CSV table of C-alpha atoms and ligand atoms in Angstrom, one decimal:
chain,number,residue,atom,x,y,z
A,203,MET,CA,-129.9,98.4,-22.2
A,204,GLY,CA,-129.5,102.1,-23.1
A,205,ILE,CA,-127.9,103.4,-26.2
A,206,GLU,CA,-125.1,101.5,-27.9
A,207,LYS,CA,-122.3,103.6,-29.4
A,208,ALA,CA,-123.3,102.2,-32.8
A,209,THR,CA,-126.6,104.0,-32.9
A,210,ASP,CA,-126.6,106.8,-35.4
A,211,ALA,CA,-128.5,110.1,-35.0
A,212,VAL,CA,-130.0,112.0,-37.9
A,213,VAL,CA,-131.2,115.5,-37.4
A,214,LEU,CA,-133.5,117.0,-40.0
A,215,VAL,CA,-132.6,120.6,-40.4
A,216,GLY,CA,-133.4,121.3,-44.0
A,217,GLY,CA,-136.7,123.2,-43.5
A,218,LYS,CA,-137.1,126.9,-44.5
A,219,GLY,CA,-138.5,128.0,-41.1
A,220,THR,CA,-141.2,130.1,-42.8
A,221,ARG,CA,-143.2,130.6,-39.6
A,222,LEU,CA,-140.1,132.3,-38.0
A,223,ARG,CA,-139.6,134.8,-40.9
A,224,PRO,CA,-138.0,137.2,-41.1
A,225,LEU,CA,-135.4,135.8,-38.7
A,226,THR,CA,-134.9,132.7,-40.8
A,227,MET,CA,-134.0,134.8,-43.9
A,228,SER,CA,-130.5,135.1,-42.6
A,229,ALA,CA,-130.1,131.9,-40.4
A,230,PRO,CA,-131.8,128.5,-40.7
A,231,LYS,CA,-134.3,127.9,-37.8
A,232,PRO,CA,-132.1,125.5,-35.8
A,233,MET,CA,-129.2,128.0,-35.8
A,234,LEU,CA,-131.2,130.8,-34.2
A,235,PRO,CA,-129.6,131.9,-30.9
A,236,THR,CA,-131.5,130.3,-28.0
A,237,ALA,CA,-130.3,131.0,-24.4
A,238,GLY,CA,-126.8,131.7,-25.6
A,239,HIS,CA,-126.3,128.9,-28.1
A,240,PRO,CA,-127.7,128.1,-31.5
A,241,PHE,CA,-130.9,126.0,-30.8
A,242,LEU,CA,-129.4,122.9,-32.5
A,243,GLU,CA,-126.4,122.9,-30.1
A,244,HIS,CA,-128.8,122.2,-27.2
A,245,LEU,CA,-130.2,119.3,-29.1
A,246,LEU,CA,-126.8,118.0,-30.1
A,247,ALA,CA,-125.7,118.2,-26.4
A,248,ARG,CA,-128.6,116.1,-25.4
A,249,ILE,CA,-127.8,113.5,-28.1
A,250,ARG,CA,-124.2,113.4,-26.9
A,251,ALA,CA,-125.3,113.1,-23.2
A,252,ALA,CA,-127.4,110.1,-24.2
A,253,GLY,CA,-124.3,108.4,-25.5
A,254,ILE,CA,-124.6,108.8,-29.3
A,255,GLU,CA,-121.5,110.1,-31.0
A,256,HIS,CA,-122.2,109.8,-34.8
A,257,VAL,CA,-124.6,112.5,-36.0
A,258,ILE,CA,-125.7,113.1,-39.5
A,259,LEU,CA,-127.2,116.6,-40.2
A,260,SER,CA,-129.7,116.3,-43.0
A,261,THR,CA,-129.5,119.8,-44.5
A,262,SER,CA,-130.9,121.8,-47.4
A,263,TYR,CA,-131.9,125.4,-46.8
A,264,LYS,CA,-128.8,127.4,-45.8
A,265,ALA,CA,-126.8,124.2,-45.5
A,266,GLU,CA,-123.4,125.9,-45.2
A,267,VAL,CA,-124.3,127.7,-42.0
A,268,PHE,CA,-124.4,124.4,-40.0
A,269,GLU,CA,-121.0,123.2,-41.2
A,270,GLU,CA,-119.4,126.6,-40.6
A,271,TYR,CA,-120.5,126.5,-37.0
A,272,PHE,CA,-120.1,122.8,-36.0
A,273,GLY,CA,-117.4,121.6,-38.5
A,274,ASP,CA,-116.7,117.9,-37.9
A,275,GLY,CA,-118.2,118.1,-34.4
A,276,SER,CA,-115.1,117.3,-32.5
A,277,GLY,CA,-115.3,120.5,-30.6
A,278,ILE,CA,-118.5,119.2,-28.9
A,279,GLY,CA,-117.4,115.6,-28.7
A,280,LEU,CA,-119.4,114.4,-31.7
A,281,ASP,CA,-118.6,113.0,-35.1
A,282,ILE,CA,-120.8,115.0,-37.4
A,283,GLU,CA,-121.4,114.3,-41.1
A,284,TYR,CA,-123.5,116.4,-43.5
A,285,VAL,CA,-125.8,115.1,-46.2
A,286,THR,CA,-127.2,118.0,-48.2
A,287,GLU,CA,-130.2,118.1,-50.5
A,288,ASP,CA,-129.9,120.5,-53.5
A,289,GLN,CA,-133.7,120.3,-53.8
A,290,PRO,CA,-135.5,119.7,-50.5
A,291,LEU,CA,-136.6,116.1,-50.3
A,292,GLY,CA,-139.1,116.5,-47.5
A,293,THR,CA,-138.8,114.9,-44.1
A,294,GLY,CA,-139.0,111.3,-45.4
A,295,GLY,CA,-136.7,112.0,-48.3
A,296,GLY,CA,-134.2,113.6,-45.9
A,297,ILE,CA,-134.2,110.4,-43.8
A,298,ARG,CA,-133.8,108.1,-46.8
A,299,ASN,CA,-131.1,110.3,-48.2
A,300,VAL,CA,-128.6,109.7,-45.3
A,301,GLU,CA,-128.7,105.9,-45.7
A,302,SER,CA,-125.2,105.5,-47.1
A,303,ALA,CA,-123.8,107.4,-44.1
A,304,LEU,CA,-125.4,105.1,-41.5
A,305,ARG,CA,-123.2,102.7,-39.4
A,306,GLY,CA,-125.6,100.9,-37.1
A,307,ASP,CA,-128.7,98.7,-37.4
A,308,HIS,CA,-131.1,101.4,-36.3
A,309,VAL,CA,-131.1,105.1,-36.4
A,310,MET,CA,-132.6,107.8,-34.1
A,311,VAL,CA,-134.2,110.6,-36.2
A,312,PHE,CA,-134.9,114.1,-34.8
A,313,ASN,CA,-136.8,117.1,-36.0
A,314,GLY,CA,-134.2,119.9,-35.5
A,315,ASP,CA,-136.6,122.3,-33.7
A,316,VAL,CA,-137.8,120.3,-30.7
A,317,LEU,CA,-136.9,121.2,-27.2
A,318,THR,CA,-137.6,118.3,-24.8
A,319,GLY,CA,-136.2,116.3,-21.9
A,320,ALA,CA,-137.2,112.9,-23.3
A,321,ASP,CA,-135.1,109.9,-22.2
A,322,LEU,CA,-133.6,108.8,-25.5
A,323,GLY,CA,-132.3,105.6,-24.1
A,324,ALA,CA,-135.8,104.7,-23.0
A,325,ILE,CA,-137.2,105.3,-26.5
A,326,LEU,CA,-134.6,103.0,-27.9
A,327,ASP,CA,-135.2,100.4,-25.2
A,328,THR,CA,-138.9,100.4,-26.1
A,329,HIS,CA,-138.0,99.9,-29.8
A,330,VAL,CA,-135.9,96.9,-28.9
A,331,GLU,CA,-138.4,95.3,-26.4
A,332,LYS,CA,-141.3,95.6,-28.9
A,333,GLU,CA,-139.2,94.4,-31.8
A,334,ALA,CA,-140.5,97.4,-33.6
A,335,ASP,CA,-139.7,98.5,-37.1
A,336,VAL,CA,-140.3,102.1,-36.1
A,337,THR,CA,-140.8,103.7,-32.7
A,338,LEU,CA,-142.1,107.2,-32.3
A,339,HIS,CA,-141.8,109.5,-29.3
A,340,LEU,CA,-145.3,110.7,-28.5
A,341,VAL,CA,-146.5,113.5,-26.1
A,342,ARG,CA,-149.9,114.9,-25.2
A,343,VAL,CA,-150.7,118.6,-26.0
A,344,SER,CA,-153.7,120.7,-25.4
A,345,ASP,CA,-154.2,121.6,-29.1
A,346,PRO,CA,-153.1,118.7,-31.4
A,347,ARG,CA,-154.2,120.3,-34.7
A,348,ALA,CA,-150.8,121.7,-35.6
A,349,TYR,CA,-149.1,118.4,-35.2
A,350,GLY,CA,-149.3,114.7,-36.2
A,351,SER,CA,-152.0,113.0,-34.2
A,352,VAL,CA,-151.0,109.5,-33.3
A,353,PRO,CA,-153.4,107.1,-31.6
A,354,THR,CA,-152.1,103.9,-30.1
A,355,ASP,CA,-153.7,100.7,-28.8
A,356,ALA,CA,-153.3,99.1,-25.3
A,357,ASP,CA,-150.0,97.6,-26.2
A,358,GLY,CA,-148.6,100.9,-27.5
A,359,ARG,CA,-148.9,100.0,-31.1
A,360,VAL,CA,-149.6,102.9,-33.4
A,361,THR,CA,-153.0,102.5,-35.1
A,362,ALA,CA,-153.0,105.7,-37.3
A,363,PHE,CA,-151.0,108.8,-38.2
A,364,LEU,CA,-152.9,111.9,-39.1
A,365,GLU,CA,-150.8,114.9,-39.9
A,366,LYS,CA,-152.3,118.4,-39.1
A,367,THR,CA,-156.0,117.6,-39.3
A,368,GLN,CA,-158.8,119.9,-38.1
A,369,ASP,CA,-160.4,117.0,-36.1
A,370,PRO,CA,-157.6,114.9,-34.6
A,371,PRO,CA,-158.7,111.6,-33.0
A,372,THR,CA,-156.4,112.1,-30.0
A,373,ASP,CA,-154.3,114.8,-28.3
A,374,GLN,CA,-151.4,112.4,-28.3
A,375,ILE,CA,-149.0,113.7,-31.0
A,376,ASN,CA,-145.8,112.9,-32.8
A,377,ALA,CA,-143.1,114.6,-30.8
A,378,GLY,CA,-140.6,114.6,-33.7
A,379,CYS,CA,-138.2,111.8,-32.6
A,380,TYR,CA,-138.2,108.3,-34.2
A,381,VAL,CA,-136.2,105.1,-34.2
A,382,PHE,CA,-136.1,103.4,-37.6
A,383,THR,CA,-134.5,100.0,-38.2
A,384,ARG,CA,-132.4,100.0,-41.3
A,385,ALA,CA,-134.9,97.8,-43.2
A,386,ALA,CA,-137.8,100.2,-42.5
A,387,LEU,CA,-135.7,103.2,-43.6
A,388,GLU,CA,-134.9,101.4,-46.8
A,389,LYS,CA,-138.6,101.2,-47.7
A,390,ILE,CA,-138.8,105.0,-48.2
A,391,PRO,CA,-138.8,105.8,-51.9
A,392,THR,CA,-135.7,107.5,-53.3
A,393,GLY,CA,-135.2,110.2,-55.8
A,394,ARG,CA,-138.2,112.4,-55.0
A,395,PRO,CA,-139.6,114.4,-52.1
A,396,VAL,CA,-141.3,112.3,-49.5
A,397,SER,CA,-143.1,113.3,-46.3
A,398,VAL,CA,-142.4,110.9,-43.4
A,399,GLU,CA,-145.7,112.1,-41.8
A,400,ARG,CA,-148.0,112.0,-44.8
A,401,GLU,CA,-146.6,109.1,-46.8
A,402,VAL,CA,-144.1,106.9,-44.9
A,403,PHE,CA,-145.9,106.4,-41.6
A,404,PRO,CA,-149.3,105.8,-43.2
A,405,SER,CA,-147.8,103.2,-45.6
A,406,LEU,CA,-145.9,101.4,-42.8
A,407,LEU,CA,-149.2,101.2,-40.9
A,408,THR,CA,-150.9,99.4,-43.9
A,409,ASP,CA,-148.0,97.1,-44.8
A,410,GLY,CA,-148.0,95.3,-41.5
A,411,SER,CA,-144.8,96.9,-40.1
A,412,ARG,CA,-144.5,97.1,-36.3
A,413,VAL,CA,-144.9,100.7,-35.4
A,414,PHE,CA,-144.9,101.6,-31.7
A,415,GLY,CA,-145.2,104.7,-29.6
A,416,TYR,CA,-143.2,105.7,-26.5
A,417,VAL,CA,-145.3,108.2,-24.5
A,418,ASP,CA,-143.9,110.4,-21.8
A,419,HIS,CA,-144.7,113.6,-19.9
A,420,THR,CA,-141.4,115.5,-19.8
A,421,TYR,CA,-141.0,119.0,-21.1
A,422,TRP,CA,-141.8,119.3,-24.8
A,423,ARG,CA,-142.0,122.2,-27.2
A,424,ASP,CA,-141.7,122.7,-31.0
A,425,MET,CA,-139.8,125.9,-31.4
A,426,GLY,CA,-141.2,126.7,-34.9
A,427,THR,CA,-143.4,129.7,-34.2
A,428,PRO,CA,-142.4,133.1,-32.6
A,429,GLU,CA,-144.6,132.3,-29.6
A,430,ASP,CA,-143.1,128.9,-29.0
A,431,PHE,CA,-139.6,130.2,-29.7
A,432,VAL,CA,-139.9,132.9,-27.1
A,433,ARG,CA,-141.5,130.5,-24.5
A,434,GLY,CA,-138.9,127.8,-25.1
A,435,SER,CA,-136.0,130.3,-24.9
A,436,ALA,CA,-137.4,131.7,-21.6
A,437,ASP,CA,-138.0,128.2,-20.2
A,438,LEU,CA,-134.3,127.3,-21.0
A,439,VAL,CA,-133.1,130.5,-19.2
A,440,ARG,CA,-135.3,129.8,-16.2
A,441,GLY,CA,-134.5,126.1,-15.9
A,442,ILE,CA,-138.0,124.9,-16.8
A,443,ALA,CA,-136.7,123.3,-20.0
A,444,PRO,CA,-133.7,121.0,-19.9
A,445,SER,CA,-130.3,121.6,-21.6
A,446,PRO,CA,-127.0,120.0,-20.7
A,447,LEU,CA,-125.4,123.3,-21.9
A,448,LEU,CA,-126.9,125.4,-19.2
A,449,GLU,CA,-126.1,123.6,-16.0
A,450,GLY,CA,-125.7,126.2,-13.2
A,451,GLU,CA,-126.5,129.2,-15.4
A,452,ARG,CA,-130.2,129.5,-14.8
A,453,GLY,CA,-132.1,132.6,-13.6
A,454,GLU,CA,-134.6,135.3,-14.5
A,455,ALA,CA,-132.2,136.5,-17.3
A,456,LEU,CA,-129.1,135.4,-19.2
A,457,VAL,CA,-126.9,138.2,-20.2
A,458,HIS,CA,-123.7,137.8,-22.3
A,459,PRO,CA,-120.7,139.2,-20.4
A,460,SER,CA,-120.0,141.7,-23.2
A,461,ALA,CA,-123.5,143.2,-23.1
A,462,GLY,CA,-124.0,146.6,-21.4
A,463,ILE,CA,-126.9,147.1,-19.1
A,464,GLY,CA,-128.0,150.6,-18.1
A,465,GLY,CA,-129.0,151.7,-14.6
A,466,GLY,CA,-132.5,150.7,-13.5
A,467,ALA,CA,-133.0,148.4,-16.4
A,468,LEU,CA,-135.3,145.4,-15.5
A,469,LEU,CA,-134.5,142.0,-17.1
A,470,ILE,CA,-137.1,139.3,-16.1
A,471,GLY,CA,-139.1,136.5,-17.4
A,472,GLY,CA,-136.3,134.5,-18.9
A,473,THR,CA,-134.9,137.3,-21.0
A,474,VAL,CA,-131.7,136.7,-22.9
A,475,VAL,CA,-129.3,139.4,-24.0
A,476,GLY,CA,-126.7,138.5,-26.6
A,477,ARG,CA,-123.1,139.4,-27.2
A,478,GLY,CA,-122.4,143.1,-27.4
A,479,ALA,CA,-126.0,144.2,-27.0
A,480,VAL,CA,-126.7,147.4,-25.1
A,481,ILE,CA,-129.7,147.9,-22.9
A,482,GLY,CA,-130.5,151.5,-21.9
A,483,ALA,CA,-131.4,152.9,-18.5
A,484,GLY,CA,-134.8,152.0,-17.2
A,485,ALA,CA,-135.6,149.7,-20.1
A,486,ARG,CA,-137.9,146.8,-19.2
A,487,LEU,CA,-137.3,143.4,-20.8
A,488,ASP,CA,-139.8,140.6,-19.9
A,489,GLY,CA,-139.3,137.4,-21.8
A,490,ALA,CA,-137.3,139.2,-24.5
A,491,VAL,CA,-134.9,137.4,-26.8
A,492,VAL,CA,-132.3,140.0,-27.8
A,493,PHE,CA,-129.8,138.8,-30.4
A,494,ASP,CA,-126.2,139.9,-30.6
A,495,GLY,CA,-125.4,143.6,-31.2
A,496,ALA,CA,-128.9,144.9,-30.7
A,497,GLN,CA,-129.5,148.1,-28.9
A,498,ILE,CA,-132.6,148.8,-26.7
A,499,GLU,CA,-132.7,152.4,-25.7
A,500,ALA,CA,-133.7,154.1,-22.4
A,501,GLY,CA,-137.2,153.5,-21.2
A,502,ALA,CA,-138.1,151.0,-24.0
A,503,THR,CA,-140.2,148.0,-23.2
A,504,VAL,CA,-139.8,144.6,-24.9
A,505,GLU,CA,-142.1,141.8,-23.9
A,506,ARG,CA,-142.2,138.2,-25.2
A,507,SER,CA,-140.5,139.3,-28.5
A,508,ILE,CA,-137.5,138.5,-30.6
A,509,VAL,CA,-135.1,141.3,-31.4
A,510,GLY,CA,-132.8,140.4,-34.3
A,511,PHE,CA,-129.1,141.0,-34.8
A,512,GLY,CA,-128.1,144.7,-34.7
A,513,VAL,CA,-131.6,146.0,-34.2
A,514,ARG,CA,-132.1,149.4,-32.6
A,515,ILE,CA,-135.3,149.9,-30.5
A,516,GLY,CA,-135.7,153.7,-29.8
A,517,PRO,CA,-136.3,155.3,-26.5
A,518,ARG,CA,-139.7,154.5,-24.9
A,519,ALA,CA,-140.7,152.3,-27.7
A,520,LEU,CA,-142.9,149.3,-26.9
A,521,VAL,CA,-142.6,145.8,-28.5
A,522,ARG,CA,-145.0,143.1,-27.3
A,523,ASP,CA,-145.4,139.7,-29.0
A,524,GLY,CA,-143.3,141.0,-32.0
A,525,VAL,CA,-140.5,139.8,-34.2
A,526,ILE,CA,-138.0,142.5,-35.3
A,527,GLY,CA,-135.8,141.5,-38.2
A,528,ASP,CA,-132.1,142.0,-38.3
A,529,GLY,CA,-130.8,145.6,-38.5
A,530,ALA,CA,-134.3,147.2,-38.3
A,531,ASP,CA,-134.5,150.5,-36.6
A,532,ILE,CA,-137.6,151.2,-34.5
A,533,GLY,CA,-138.1,154.9,-33.7
A,534,ALA,CA,-138.7,156.4,-30.3
A,535,ARG,CA,-142.2,155.7,-28.9
A,536,CYS,CA,-143.3,153.3,-31.6
A,537,GLU,CA,-145.7,150.6,-30.5
A,538,LEU,CA,-145.5,147.1,-32.1
A,539,LEU,CA,-147.9,144.6,-30.7
A,540,ARG,CA,-149.7,141.3,-31.2
A,541,GLY,CA,-147.6,139.4,-33.7
A,542,ALA,CA,-146.2,142.5,-35.5
A,543,ARG,CA,-143.2,141.5,-37.7
A,544,VAL,CA,-140.7,144.1,-39.0
A,545,TRP,CA,-138.6,143.0,-42.0
A,546,PRO,CA,-134.8,143.3,-41.9
A,547,GLY,CA,-133.3,146.8,-42.3
A,548,VAL,CA,-136.7,148.6,-42.1
A,549,ALA,CA,-136.6,152.0,-40.3
A,550,LEU,CA,-139.6,153.3,-38.6
A,551,PRO,CA,-139.5,157.0,-37.7
A,552,ASP,CA,-140.0,158.2,-34.2
A,553,GLY,CA,-143.7,157.7,-33.2
A,554,GLY,CA,-144.3,156.2,-36.6
A,555,VAL,CA,-146.4,153.2,-35.6
A,556,ARG,CA,-149.0,153.5,-32.7
A,557,PHE,CA,-151.8,151.4,-31.4
A,558,SER,CA,-153.3,154.2,-29.4
A,559,THR,CA,-153.5,158.0,-29.5
A,560,ASP,CA,-151.8,158.5,-26.1
A,561,VAL,CA,-148.7,160.6,-26.2
B,640,GDD,N1,-133.5,117.6,-44.7
B,640,GDD,C1,-134.7,118.1,-44.7
B,640,GDD,N2,-135.4,118.3,-45.9
B,640,GDD,N3,-135.3,118.5,-43.6
B,640,GDD,C2,-136.5,119.1,-43.6
B,640,GDD,C3,-137.2,119.3,-44.8
B,640,GDD,C4,-136.6,118.8,-46.0
B,640,GDD,O1,-137.1,119.0,-47.1
B,640,GDD,N4,-138.4,119.8,-44.5
B,640,GDD,C5,-138.5,120.0,-43.2
B,640,GDD,N5,-137.3,119.6,-42.6
B,640,GDD,C6,-137.0,119.6,-41.2
B,640,GDD,C7,-137.2,120.9,-40.5
B,640,GDD,O2,-136.0,121.7,-40.6
B,640,GDD,C8,-137.5,120.5,-39.1
B,640,GDD,O3,-136.4,120.4,-38.3
B,640,GDD,C9,-138.2,119.2,-39.3
B,640,GDD,O4,-137.9,118.7,-40.6
B,640,GDD,C10,-139.7,119.2,-39.1
B,640,GDD,O5,-140.2,120.2,-39.9
B,640,GDD,P1,-141.2,121.3,-39.4
B,640,GDD,O6,-141.5,122.3,-40.5
B,640,GDD,O7,-140.7,121.9,-38.1
B,640,GDD,O8,-142.5,120.5,-39.1
B,640,GDD,P2,-143.7,120.8,-38.1
B,640,GDD,O9,-143.3,121.4,-36.9
B,640,GDD,O10,-144.8,121.5,-38.9
B,640,GDD,O11,-144.3,119.3,-37.9
B,640,GDD,C11,-143.5,118.2,-37.5
B,640,GDD,O12,-143.1,118.3,-36.2
B,640,GDD,C12,-144.2,118.1,-35.2
B,640,GDD,C13,-143.6,118.1,-33.9
B,640,GDD,O13,-142.9,119.2,-33.6
B,640,GDD,C14,-144.2,116.9,-37.9
B,640,GDD,O14,-143.3,115.9,-37.7
B,640,GDD,C15,-145.4,116.7,-36.9
B,640,GDD,O15,-146.0,115.4,-37.2
B,640,GDD,C16,-145.0,116.8,-35.5
B,640,GDD,O16,-146.1,116.6,-34.6
B,641,MG,MG1,-141.5,122.1,-36.2
């Protein structure tokens, strides 16, 4: 069967991305650079490769940034429309709100921050075969507490939906991609914020709707935290995570042609270096995500960290598991470890932050 051209895709991109602050103070989460492209571009390329052409971006926070970059979508072979919430309507409200833009009988909905290799045609086939009202893509994770836990019966029918509970009944979780028939979507209340996870799915499960799961074991990651963003980016660079945009470009590091790399610098672990960035001699970057125009000076070390636009990391500084906001200036020999976050434009003097008393 596969995907008919008439299938619409809706991508929910209206969240504030608070767990990725301060990077999301200047750009919405799905537009953060990831292996050389805004994250959303990887997702849109996957939607396009699956045969869907009509995409509706459900925007709210920093809505204009999406349209400035993608326009009408023709540059990437898509027909993109934008439906913007002045006040965020939540995930369910965002889905309901695009109804007038839909063209087909069913719609594929995507969370805008999920990196996966799921077979979209197979999810839609399951939906049709089961004569479902809603079909959810499900994956298994080691710690389901941060996600929607979704048990299914022997026939694949969803029996419950428990969003972010401390004691989830199963490690099978909502992977953030759904097929809705038009009629099921129209059951979502209008005119107020609605959570698809906390309100829509539980009520569909009690009103007799046919809600099914499609479980697979492909690559899957929610990019919503610094740890996951760094891992997902590195996995894209190294070819562990799929993206139609990166065919033939994979390796230990992805360096923009305009970046300058000093002698003896070591770039490993899926490091990505953005446009116009400068890496000093002998610097060591392991799983680093370096945004455009950043400067990492001689002998500095950056591990599993995100370095924002135009940041300067001084000589022999160490950043490990950190997030450095746009334009910050980290003085020589500073140490920033274990989840440290530096706010945009902050300047730390040479040697100003240490985790040890070594010179
Ligand atoms: N249009 C719109 N309006 N979009 C929104 C809104 C809103 O008010 N709020 C959030 N979104 C978008 C976000 O931009 C994101 O792309 C998507 O909805 C999901 O929001 P997240 O904030 O990333 O949710 P989560 O990661 O905590 O949990 C969700 O994803 C998990 C899988 O990654 C839930 O769907 C979980 O059940 C699921 O397991
Ligand atoms: Mg998320």
